[in-house]
Amino acid sequence: MSDTLSPSTTAEHPPEEVRLAITGMTCASCSARIERKLAKVAGVQSATVNLATEKARVRFSAPVTVDAIVAEVQKTGYGASVLDDTPRAETGSAAGPTPGAGELLRKLQARYARQDTGADDRAHTSDDQGDHLGHTPAQDVLKPRLIVAIALTIPVLLLAMVLPTFAASPWLELALATPVVFWCAWPFHRAAAVNARHLASTMDTLVSLGVLAAWGYSVVELLQGGMHLYFEVASVVTTFLLVGRFLEARAKDSGKDALRSLLDLGAKDVSVLRIDPRSRITSETRIPVGELVVGDQFIVRPGEKVATDGVVRDGSSAVDASLVTGESTPVDVSPGDPVTGGSINTTGRIVVEARKVGADTMLAGIQRLVETAQTGKADVQRLADRVSAVFVPVVLAVAVVTFVAWLATGHDLATSLAVGVTVLIIACPCALGLATPTALLVGTGRGAQLGTLIKGPQVLEDTRRVDTVVLDKTGTITTGELRLRSIAVRGTLSKTAALTAAAAVEQGSEHPVARAVVDGARLARLELPRIRDFQANPGEGATARIKDTEVTVGKAVLFEGVAPELLEHARSNAGTTVFVGWDGVAQAALTVEDTVRDSSKAAIARLRELGLTPYLLTGDSASNARSVAEQVGIDASNVRADVLPAQKHEVVTELQQSGRVVAMVGDGVNDAAALAQADLGLAMGSGTDVAMDSADIVLVRPDLDAVGDAIGLSRETLRIIKQNLAWAFGYNTAAIPLAAFGLLNPMIAGATMALSSVLVVSNSLRLKRWTR
């Protein structure tokens, strides 16, 4: 299944994407079968079905429609319902290409509030398949059947093992085992029948045949007066499998906790300020958060959640955004500062103006990115799916051959049947189908809690190979905000007087250097004099009159003379230096510098611990770059300065050609090409849409330490996946020969098969506790 379209096809029918909730899947062969069926539909470009999340993502274009896709899944024998806002019209109108990651960080459907109690967090079994598309939790479906199975199986086992000579024992066993075999095991039988109608077989086929064969043989034997009965086998196997399925459903549901916690982060209602058009009196009204519109001003009291992304208009407080971004330290906010929906106001009362609502918020985009990643498949999972697709028919053949071989070698019918049933039961590939999706489900969810959004399963594979990390300076290692760092003066002029004069002139400019000088004066609590006749000299500086003196602030070329000590100050200090003076002579030099993030040095040390060699890449001057590199611990030989935006891509390519596997971290439009070229692209979530669209991982926290979290968690998730697959493949490979040679009891086979699935899911759940 390829995502590739011919140019003509793309132009005529822009692709759409729909997400479906799938019911009735029980093993990897189910998901593989749905994928194969959808791939054969004209117009479907790709289909990915995830067993753990019970969702499908289908990319398609006309002539196929969403209704046709749903109908195809239902014809295959499974239930399907649409989770997307894709139009359900039969015309199949194209909605345009799937939005990129940057857009997704602001565009997630407001439907999540509905889905949290619907399809998104429901596990389904074949028991409710075909009746409806309602979403009954698997635990609720399985629990009564499991309770009845346990209650009836225990006496069956006692009668068979402890009281085999009791005259009524065989008939009591029949009476007790029959409800277990037919009612308790009904989910297995029904799924097997549905698939049989479509000439297909799944794990349920193996279970159903095994249980019915043991029960049916025992009934015939009982009616003929024989004593080789296997009622306890049919009952115990059913009970063990139900226990395994129940524990598996609980574990899978637990694995969705991270995504569910994201869904629960948003506020449910909000206090909005409304102005009466007649009286012009402002009043406070409580409304559901879904009714908020851009421009609304709402109140956030201490302890309340910020309802949506916005800007503080009144009041000041400290906002805890750890649940959304993973940033542990509350951030002080005051008028003009942005706040993120889902963060918690800790102290003062603030009034916020809504800037993004519903699907446009950061929290909504995070939810979408996480869910998209969880629905995808890594290469190792596709291999497991291909194996599972042919595994069940092969096992059926092996079971028949085993049964015939035992009969042919002189064994009685009962023994031969028991061995054949054991092969059927022990070979169920549940663990194989759950090995990758459960680990991916938990790993990506944990990443979201830490402020790390992994876009897809292939990213996990890429992190394993990376040995070099290229870091853009501005906005990545540094904050991207200029601050006044030093002042040098000549003669008797005081530094305070020089800063006052420079800031007075620069307050009329919007240039970042000018803003840094003005902010420096404000931090020093200086009172700035009034100016007049302000004139900007683009690219050079500005002039203005303070009282009767014309003051100039800017580059050296604006002055007739600059004292050597001021020029030396400019050369010896990293950053950008502007001069301030009058009468054509520079009297002082002010240096502003980008601020290094507090966490950058420790974060880079951690990257080294992960086996990565850090490189610094910047368009800034060599002196500035070396200064930053020295502060954070990057070798001078690994600094690339004076790099133009178009050259960043070339630097990454050069490193790759030298044999390095490169991860690129950036945040700006000028980083997009380099992010796309890198083997692994990581974009700071505070950056631009283009950068986030080009990246493989989006870091919601504006913190370089999130890079280490992303790579560390990705590698651990991949390690868990490999452990799961090794167990699943190894278990089936070793168990089938043991069963075929009669070395396993059918009851033990049922218990170990159920245990293997629980083991795989439980191993994946360890990722919930992952820390640095």
CSV table of C-alpha atoms in Angstrom, one decimal, residues 209-442:
chain,number,residue,atom,x,y,z
A,209,LEU,CA,-12.3,-25.1,16.9
A,210,GLY,CA,-10.3,-26.3,19.8
A,211,VAL,CA,-12.9,-25.7,22.4
A,212,LEU,CA,-15.8,-27.2,20.3
A,213,ALA,CA,-13.6,-30.2,19.3
A,214,ALA,CA,-12.9,-31.0,22.9
A,215,TRP,CA,-16.5,-30.6,24.0
A,216,GLY,CA,-18.0,-32.4,20.9
A,217,TYR,CA,-15.6,-35.4,21.2
A,218,SER,CA,-16.5,-35.7,24.9
A,219,VAL,CA,-20.3,-35.7,24.2
A,220,VAL,CA,-19.9,-38.4,21.6
A,221,GLU,CA,-17.7,-40.4,23.9
A,222,LEU,CA,-20.1,-40.0,26.8
A,223,LEU,CA,-23.1,-41.1,24.8
A,224,GLN,CA,-21.2,-44.2,23.7
A,225,GLY,CA,-20.3,-45.0,27.2
A,226,GLY,CA,-16.6,-44.1,26.9
A,227,MET,CA,-14.5,-42.6,29.7
A,228,HIS,CA,-12.0,-40.4,27.7
A,229,LEU,CA,-13.7,-37.1,28.4
A,230,TYR,CA,-12.3,-33.6,27.9
A,231,PHE,CA,-15.1,-31.4,29.3
A,232,GLU,CA,-12.6,-29.9,31.8
A,233,VAL,CA,-10.2,-29.1,28.9
A,234,ALA,CA,-12.9,-27.2,27.1
A,235,SER,CA,-14.0,-25.3,30.3
A,236,VAL,CA,-10.5,-24.5,31.6
A,237,VAL,CA,-9.2,-23.3,28.2
A,238,THR,CA,-12.2,-21.1,27.8
A,239,THR,CA,-11.8,-19.7,31.3
A,240,PHE,CA,-8.1,-19.1,30.9
A,241,LEU,CA,-8.6,-17.3,27.5
A,242,LEU,CA,-11.4,-15.1,29.0
A,243,VAL,CA,-9.0,-14.2,31.9
A,244,GLY,CA,-6.3,-13.3,29.4
A,245,ARG,CA,-8.7,-11.3,27.3
A,246,PHE,CA,-10.1,-9.5,30.3
A,247,LEU,CA,-6.6,-8.6,31.7
A,248,GLU,CA,-5.5,-7.6,28.2
A,249,ALA,CA,-8.5,-5.2,27.9
A,250,ARG,CA,-7.7,-3.7,31.3
A,251,ALA,CA,-4.0,-3.3,30.3
A,252,LYS,CA,-4.9,-1.8,26.9
A,253,ASP,CA,-7.3,0.6,28.6
A,254,SER,CA,-4.6,1.6,31.1
A,255,GLY,CA,-2.3,2.3,28.2
A,256,LYS,CA,-4.7,4.9,27.0
A,257,ASP,CA,-4.4,6.9,30.2
A,258,ALA,CA,-1.9,9.3,28.8
A,259,LEU,CA,-4.2,10.3,25.9
A,260,ARG,CA,-7.2,10.3,28.2
A,261,SER,CA,-5.4,12.7,30.5
A,262,LEU,CA,-4.9,15.0,27.6
A,263,LEU,CA,-8.5,14.8,26.7
A,264,ASP,CA,-9.4,15.7,30.3
A,265,LEU,CA,-7.1,18.7,30.6
A,266,GLY,CA,-9.4,21.2,29.0
A,267,ALA,CA,-11.8,23.4,31.1
A,268,LYS,CA,-15.5,22.5,30.8
A,269,ASP,CA,-16.9,26.0,31.3
A,270,VAL,CA,-15.6,29.5,31.6
A,271,SER,CA,-16.5,32.9,33.1
A,272,VAL,CA,-16.8,35.4,30.2
A,273,LEU,CA,-17.0,39.1,30.4
A,274,ARG,CA,-20.0,40.5,28.5
A,275,ILE,CA,-20.9,44.1,27.8
A,276,ASP,CA,-24.6,45.0,27.8
A,277,PRO,CA,-25.0,46.9,24.5
A,278,ARG,CA,-27.6,49.3,26.1
A,279,SER,CA,-26.2,50.1,29.5
A,280,ARG,CA,-22.6,49.4,28.5
A,281,ILE,CA,-22.2,47.6,31.9
A,282,THR,CA,-19.8,44.7,32.0
A,283,SER,CA,-21.1,41.5,33.6
A,284,GLU,CA,-19.7,38.0,34.2
A,285,THR,CA,-21.4,35.1,32.5
A,286,ARG,CA,-20.6,31.4,32.9
A,287,ILE,CA,-20.8,29.5,29.6
A,288,PRO,CA,-19.6,26.1,28.2
A,289,VAL,CA,-16.1,26.4,26.9
A,290,GLY,CA,-17.3,25.3,23.4
A,291,GLU,CA,-19.2,28.6,23.1
A,292,LEU,CA,-16.0,30.7,23.4
A,293,VAL,CA,-15.1,32.7,20.3
A,294,VAL,CA,-11.9,34.5,19.4
A,295,GLY,CA,-11.9,37.9,21.1
A,296,ASP,CA,-13.9,36.9,24.1
A,297,GLN,CA,-12.4,38.0,27.4
A,298,PHE,CA,-12.7,35.5,30.3
A,299,ILE,CA,-11.7,35.4,34.0
A,300,VAL,CA,-9.3,32.8,35.4
A,301,ARG,CA,-9.3,32.6,39.2
A,302,PRO,CA,-6.6,30.9,41.3
A,303,GLY,CA,-6.8,27.2,40.9
A,304,GLU,CA,-8.8,27.3,37.7
A,305,LYS,CA,-7.7,26.1,34.3
A,306,VAL,CA,-7.1,28.5,31.5
A,307,ALA,CA,-10.0,27.7,29.1
A,308,THR,CA,-8.2,28.3,25.8
A,309,ASP,CA,-5.1,29.8,24.3
A,310,GLY,CA,-5.0,33.6,24.7
A,311,VAL,CA,-3.2,36.7,26.0
A,312,VAL,CA,-3.4,38.2,29.5
A,313,ARG,CA,-5.2,41.5,29.4
A,314,ASP,CA,-5.5,42.3,33.1
A,315,GLY,CA,-3.9,41.0,36.3
A,316,SER,CA,-0.8,39.0,37.0
A,317,SER,CA,-0.2,35.5,38.2
A,318,ALA,CA,2.0,32.4,37.9
A,319,VAL,CA,0.7,29.8,35.4
A,320,ASP,CA,1.5,26.1,35.7
A,321,ALA,CA,1.6,24.6,32.2
A,322,SER,CA,3.2,21.3,33.2
A,323,LEU,CA,0.3,19.2,32.2
A,324,VAL,CA,0.3,20.6,28.7
A,325,THR,CA,3.9,21.2,27.9
A,326,GLY,CA,5.8,19.2,30.5
A,327,GLU,CA,7.5,22.4,31.8
A,328,SER,CA,7.6,21.9,35.6
A,329,THR,CA,8.2,25.5,36.7
A,330,PRO,CA,5.2,27.9,36.8
A,331,VAL,CA,5.7,30.9,34.5
A,332,ASP,CA,4.9,34.4,35.7
A,333,VAL,CA,2.4,36.2,33.4
A,334,SER,CA,1.2,39.8,33.2
A,335,PRO,CA,-0.7,41.9,30.6
A,336,GLY,CA,0.5,41.0,27.1
A,337,ASP,CA,1.9,37.6,28.0
A,338,PRO,CA,0.5,34.5,26.2
A,339,VAL,CA,-1.1,31.6,28.1
A,340,THR,CA,-2.0,28.1,26.9
A,341,GLY,CA,-5.4,26.4,27.3
A,342,GLY,CA,-5.3,23.6,29.9
A,343,SER,CA,-2.6,25.3,32.1
A,344,ILE,CA,-3.5,26.1,35.7
A,345,ASN,CA,-3.6,29.5,37.2
A,346,THR,CA,-1.9,29.2,40.6
A,347,THR,CA,-2.1,32.6,42.3
A,348,GLY,CA,-3.7,35.9,41.1
A,349,ARG,CA,-6.9,36.6,39.2
A,350,ILE,CA,-6.3,37.3,35.5
A,351,VAL,CA,-8.4,38.3,32.6
A,352,VAL,CA,-7.5,36.5,29.3
A,353,GLU,CA,-8.5,37.4,25.7
A,354,ALA,CA,-9.1,34.3,23.7
A,355,ARG,CA,-6.9,34.1,20.6
A,356,LYS,CA,-7.5,30.4,19.6
A,357,VAL,CA,-10.5,28.3,20.4
A,358,GLY,CA,-11.7,24.7,19.9
A,359,ALA,CA,-9.8,22.9,17.2
A,360,ASP,CA,-7.2,25.7,16.9
A,361,THR,CA,-5.7,25.4,20.4
A,362,MET,CA,-2.3,23.9,21.2
A,363,LEU,CA,-3.9,21.3,23.5
A,364,ALA,CA,-6.2,20.1,20.7
A,365,GLY,CA,-3.3,19.8,18.3
A,366,ILE,CA,-1.2,17.8,20.8
A,367,GLN,CA,-4.1,15.4,21.1
A,368,ARG,CA,-4.3,15.0,17.4
A,369,LEU,CA,-0.6,14.4,16.9
A,370,VAL,CA,-0.5,11.8,19.6
A,371,GLU,CA,-3.4,9.9,18.3
A,372,THR,CA,-2.1,10.0,14.7
A,373,ALA,CA,1.2,8.6,15.9
A,374,GLN,CA,-0.5,5.8,17.9
A,375,THR,CA,-2.5,4.8,14.8
A,376,GLY,CA,0.6,4.3,12.7
A,377,LYS,CA,2.9,1.3,12.3
A,378,ALA,CA,6.6,0.8,12.3
A,379,ASP,CA,8.3,-1.5,9.9
A,380,VAL,CA,8.7,-4.2,12.5
A,381,GLN,CA,4.9,-4.2,13.1
A,382,ARG,CA,4.2,-4.5,9.4
A,383,LEU,CA,6.4,-7.6,9.4
A,384,ALA,CA,4.5,-9.0,12.3
A,385,ASP,CA,1.2,-8.3,10.5
A,386,ARG,CA,2.3,-10.1,7.4
A,387,VAL,CA,3.3,-13.1,9.5
A,388,SER,CA,0.0,-13.1,11.4
A,389,ALA,CA,-2.0,-13.0,8.1
A,390,VAL,CA,-0.7,-16.4,7.0
A,391,PHE,CA,-0.1,-17.8,10.5
A,392,VAL,CA,-3.6,-19.0,11.3
A,393,PRO,CA,-4.2,-21.0,8.1
A,394,VAL,CA,-0.8,-22.6,8.6
A,395,VAL,CA,-1.6,-23.5,12.2
A,396,LEU,CA,-4.9,-25.1,11.1
A,397,ALA,CA,-3.0,-27.2,8.6
A,398,VAL,CA,-0.4,-28.1,11.2
A,399,ALA,CA,-3.1,-29.1,13.7
A,400,VAL,CA,-4.8,-31.4,11.1
A,401,VAL,CA,-1.5,-33.0,10.1
A,402,THR,CA,-0.6,-33.5,13.8
A,403,PHE,CA,-4.0,-35.1,14.5
A,404,VAL,CA,-3.6,-37.5,11.4
A,405,ALA,CA,0.0,-38.3,12.2
A,406,TRP,CA,-0.8,-39.3,15.8
A,407,LEU,CA,-3.7,-41.5,14.6
A,408,ALA,CA,-1.4,-43.0,11.9
A,409,THR,CA,1.2,-43.9,14.4
A,410,GLY,CA,-1.1,-46.0,16.4
A,411,HIS,CA,-2.4,-43.6,19.0
A,412,ASP,CA,-6.1,-43.6,20.0
A,413,LEU,CA,-8.6,-41.0,18.8
A,414,ALA,CA,-8.8,-39.3,22.2
A,415,THR,CA,-5.0,-38.7,22.5
A,416,SER,CA,-4.7,-37.6,18.9
A,417,LEU,CA,-7.5,-35.2,19.3
A,418,ALA,CA,-6.0,-33.8,22.5
A,419,VAL,CA,-2.7,-33.1,20.8
A,420,GLY,CA,-4.4,-31.5,17.8
A,421,VAL,CA,-6.5,-29.2,20.1
A,422,THR,CA,-3.4,-28.2,22.0
A,423,VAL,CA,-1.7,-27.1,18.7
A,424,LEU,CA,-4.8,-25.0,17.9
A,425,ILE,CA,-4.9,-23.3,21.3
A,426,ILE,CA,-1.1,-22.8,21.9
A,427,ALA,CA,-0.6,-21.2,18.5
A,428,CYS,CA,-2.9,-18.2,18.8
A,429,PRO,CA,-0.8,-15.1,17.7
A,430,CYS,CA,-2.4,-12.6,20.1
A,431,ALA,CA,0.9,-11.5,21.6
A,432,LEU,CA,2.4,-11.0,18.1
A,433,GLY,CA,-0.4,-8.6,17.1
A,434,LEU,CA,-0.1,-6.6,20.4
A,435,ALA,CA,3.7,-6.4,20.6
A,436,THR,CA,4.2,-3.1,18.7
A,437,PRO,CA,0.9,-1.2,19.0
A,438,THR,CA,0.6,-1.4,22.8
A,439,ALA,CA,4.2,-0.2,23.3
A,440,LEU,CA,3.6,2.6,20.8
A,441,LEU,CA,0.3,3.5,22.5
A,442,VAL,CA,1.9,3.9,25.9
